[in-house]
Every structure is written in C-alpha cells, then in structure tokens.
C-alpha cells in the first residue's frame, strides 16, 4: 500500500468535538493493517536515533506503541491527569477547543534517554509543547517530534519553533 492510499482513509468529521472544529478521524486507517503499518513505519523513520517513544493520550498511544514495537525501543505514555498510578509530573496546556493536563511518571525517562515524541495531530501546539517540557523536566533529550497530521493554519509549528528551535518537528501530512 502506498502512503497516499493509507492517508486517504483518514475521515474528516465537521463540528466534532464542538462546533467549528474539523476533526481528523484516524480510526478507518487504524482498522486497516496495511495502512497502519505504512503510517507507523513513516512516522518511526527518523534521521535521529531514539531510545524511547513518547505517545500522547490517546491516539499517540496507538501510533507510538506500534512505532516502539517496530523499532524495539521502550514506550512511555503521557496521560491525562489522574490516570497514572505512580508519582507524576504534570503540564497544563491549551487546546484548539479548551484546556487539559498531561502527566508522566517521574521515573519514565532518564538523563541518557532520547525520546521520539509522537501524536496524531499538531493543531495549536499546546499539547506538544507540554510533552516537550515534560521530557526535558525528566532529564531526557528529544530526538524528534513527529505527527501524522499538521493543521498549518492553527500555528502549532510556529509556537514550537519559537520555544524550541533546536527540536526537529516532522509531519506526514500538512493541511
């Protein structure tokens, strides 16, 4: 399967989760094994080495886990507040449609770890900035940030580049 064919399975859902939002639904892509393999292979191919994949709840878990397994590296979930059982660190961030919090276990990454941060969509950049801050607070470095889909009009790349110009940010699809 070609990458374009796999990406064509992404469904656009208007006014979800709230009016004015165009949601990119990747569940049809996830349901197709060839498409999922193609996309996770594309996301996981980095010019920068990494020891761990950080996946952001919820769809970053799906993509990130597949990348970690394929590349035989560890997977670290960054979860919504109150979902991790051990001591955590947290960041509050703005969304296109509200505010949220992500957390990581305080021992999730070490100083010699290099993280590939994975999420499905880059919109305003708030989620990824929070994830970057958590990785750095844990003492690890960031090899790259990758997303399946970037919504360019919402300015997320500019936000990340203004705060972290040294971090490579890659999107499979830009719209």
PDB file of C-alpha atoms in Angstrom, residues 91-173:
ATOM      1  CA  UNK A  91       1.760  20.225  32.492  1.00  0.00           C
ATOM      2  CA  UNK A  92      -1.404  22.191  31.755  1.00  0.00           C
ATOM      3  CA  UNK A  93      -1.837  23.242  28.137  1.00  0.00           C
ATOM      4  CA  UNK A  94      -4.330  24.900  25.824  1.00  0.00           C
ATOM      5  CA  UNK A  95      -6.194  23.041  23.099  1.00  0.00           C
ATOM      6  CA  UNK A  96      -7.965  24.239  19.978  1.00  0.00           C
ATOM      7  CA  UNK A  97     -11.160  23.659  21.986  1.00  0.00           C
ATOM      8  CA  UNK A  98     -10.250  24.018  25.690  1.00  0.00           C
ATOM      9  CA  UNK A  99      -7.604  23.279  28.346  1.00  0.00           C
ATOM     10  CA  UNK A 100      -6.165  19.953  29.515  1.00  0.00           C
ATOM     11  CA  UNK A 101      -3.365  18.406  31.602  1.00  0.00           C
ATOM     12  CA  UNK A 102      -0.895  15.655  30.735  1.00  0.00           C
ATOM     13  CA  UNK A 103       1.239  13.730  33.178  1.00  0.00           C
ATOM     14  CA  UNK A 104       4.212  11.395  33.146  1.00  0.00           C
ATOM     15  CA  UNK A 105       5.659   9.149  35.822  1.00  0.00           C
ATOM     16  CA  UNK A 106       8.634  10.839  37.486  1.00  0.00           C
ATOM     17  CA  UNK A 107      10.846   7.886  36.537  1.00  0.00           C
ATOM     18  CA  UNK A 108       9.561   7.432  32.970  1.00  0.00           C
ATOM     19  CA  UNK A 109      12.754   8.680  31.309  1.00  0.00           C
ATOM     20  CA  UNK A 110      16.363   9.060  32.417  1.00  0.00           C
ATOM     21  CA  UNK A 111      19.132  11.502  31.503  1.00  0.00           C
ATOM     22  CA  UNK A 112      20.661   9.202  28.866  1.00  0.00           C
ATOM     23  CA  UNK A 113      17.320   8.585  27.110  1.00  0.00           C
ATOM     24  CA  UNK A 114      16.390  10.131  23.762  1.00  0.00           C
ATOM     25  CA  UNK A 115      12.674  10.478  23.101  1.00  0.00           C
ATOM     26  CA  UNK A 116      10.746  10.422  19.857  1.00  0.00           C
ATOM     27  CA  UNK A 117       7.517  12.262  20.718  1.00  0.00           C
ATOM     28  CA  UNK A 118       4.503  11.046  18.715  1.00  0.00           C
ATOM     29  CA  UNK A 119       0.989  12.421  18.372  1.00  0.00           C
ATOM     30  CA  UNK A 120      -1.689  12.205  15.733  1.00  0.00           C
ATOM     31  CA  UNK A 121      -2.383  15.914  15.128  1.00  0.00           C
ATOM     32  CA  UNK A 122      -0.478  19.173  15.523  1.00  0.00           C
ATOM     33  CA  UNK A 123      -3.016  21.985  15.871  1.00  0.00           C
ATOM     34  CA  UNK A 124      -2.199  24.906  18.197  1.00  0.00           C
ATOM     35  CA  UNK A 125       0.940  23.208  19.533  1.00  0.00           C
ATOM     36  CA  UNK A 126      -0.075  23.292  23.188  1.00  0.00           C
ATOM     37  CA  UNK A 127      -0.093  19.531  23.677  1.00  0.00           C
ATOM     38  CA  UNK A 128       3.304  19.053  22.078  1.00  0.00           C
ATOM     39  CA  UNK A 129       4.882  21.954  23.979  1.00  0.00           C
ATOM     40  CA  UNK A 130       3.628  20.356  27.208  1.00  0.00           C
ATOM     41  CA  UNK A 131       5.077  16.993  26.148  1.00  0.00           C
ATOM     42  CA  UNK A 132       8.422  18.574  25.257  1.00  0.00           C
ATOM     43  CA  UNK A 133       8.526  20.291  28.651  1.00  0.00           C
ATOM     44  CA  UNK A 134       7.786  17.020  30.458  1.00  0.00           C
ATOM     45  CA  UNK A 135      10.526  15.135  28.581  1.00  0.00           C
ATOM     46  CA  UNK A 136      13.044  17.862  29.375  1.00  0.00           C
ATOM     47  CA  UNK A 137      11.974  18.046  33.030  1.00  0.00           C
ATOM     48  CA  UNK A 138      12.517  14.294  33.281  1.00  0.00           C
ATOM     49  CA  UNK A 139      16.114  14.941  32.171  1.00  0.00           C
ATOM     50  CA  UNK A 140      15.933  13.203  28.795  1.00  0.00           C
ATOM     51  CA  UNK A 141      16.661  14.705  25.396  1.00  0.00           C
ATOM     52  CA  UNK A 142      14.363  14.853  22.388  1.00  0.00           C
ATOM     53  CA  UNK A 143      15.432  13.262  19.134  1.00  0.00           C
ATOM     54  CA  UNK A 144      12.425  14.460  17.145  1.00  0.00           C
ATOM     55  CA  UNK A 145       8.720  15.290  17.349  1.00  0.00           C
ATOM     56  CA  UNK A 146       6.511  13.583  14.755  1.00  0.00           C
ATOM     57  CA  UNK A 147       2.825  13.921  13.969  1.00  0.00           C
ATOM     58  CA  UNK A 148       0.587  12.255  11.460  1.00  0.00           C
ATOM     59  CA  UNK A 149      -1.336  15.416  10.565  1.00  0.00           C
ATOM     60  CA  UNK A 150      -0.477  19.117  10.906  1.00  0.00           C
ATOM     61  CA  UNK A 151      -3.163  21.810  10.657  1.00  0.00           C
ATOM     62  CA  UNK A 152      -0.913  24.635   9.474  1.00  0.00           C
ATOM     63  CA  UNK A 153      -3.462  27.447   9.908  1.00  0.00           C
ATOM     64  CA  UNK A 154      -3.537  26.939  13.693  1.00  0.00           C
ATOM     65  CA  UNK A 155       0.131  27.886  14.122  1.00  0.00           C
ATOM     66  CA  UNK A 156       1.385  24.981  16.213  1.00  0.00           C
ATOM     67  CA  UNK A 157       4.672  24.674  14.336  1.00  0.00           C
ATOM     68  CA  UNK A 158       5.432  28.373  14.861  1.00  0.00           C
ATOM     69  CA  UNK A 159       4.774  28.039  18.601  1.00  0.00           C
ATOM     70  CA  UNK A 160       7.054  25.017  18.942  1.00  0.00           C
ATOM     71  CA  UNK A 161       9.788  26.537  16.750  1.00  0.00           C
ATOM     72  CA  UNK A 162       9.706  29.787  18.738  1.00  0.00           C
ATOM     73  CA  UNK A 163      10.228  27.975  22.037  1.00  0.00           C
ATOM     74  CA  UNK A 164      12.350  25.031  20.892  1.00  0.00           C
ATOM     75  CA  UNK A 165      14.091  25.925  17.600  1.00  0.00           C
ATOM     76  CA  UNK A 166      16.615  23.112  18.088  1.00  0.00           C
ATOM     77  CA  UNK A 167      13.946  20.382  18.003  1.00  0.00           C
ATOM     78  CA  UNK A 168      13.133  18.805  14.659  1.00  0.00           C
ATOM     79  CA  UNK A 169       9.378  18.661  14.007  1.00  0.00           C
ATOM     80  CA  UNK A 170       8.067  16.421  11.227  1.00  0.00           C
ATOM     81  CA  UNK A 171       4.529  15.974   9.904  1.00  0.00           C
ATOM     82  CA  UNK A 172       3.478  13.252   7.474  1.00  0.00           C
ATOM     83  CA  UNK A 173       0.574  15.378   6.170  1.00  0.00           C
TER      84      UNK A 173
END
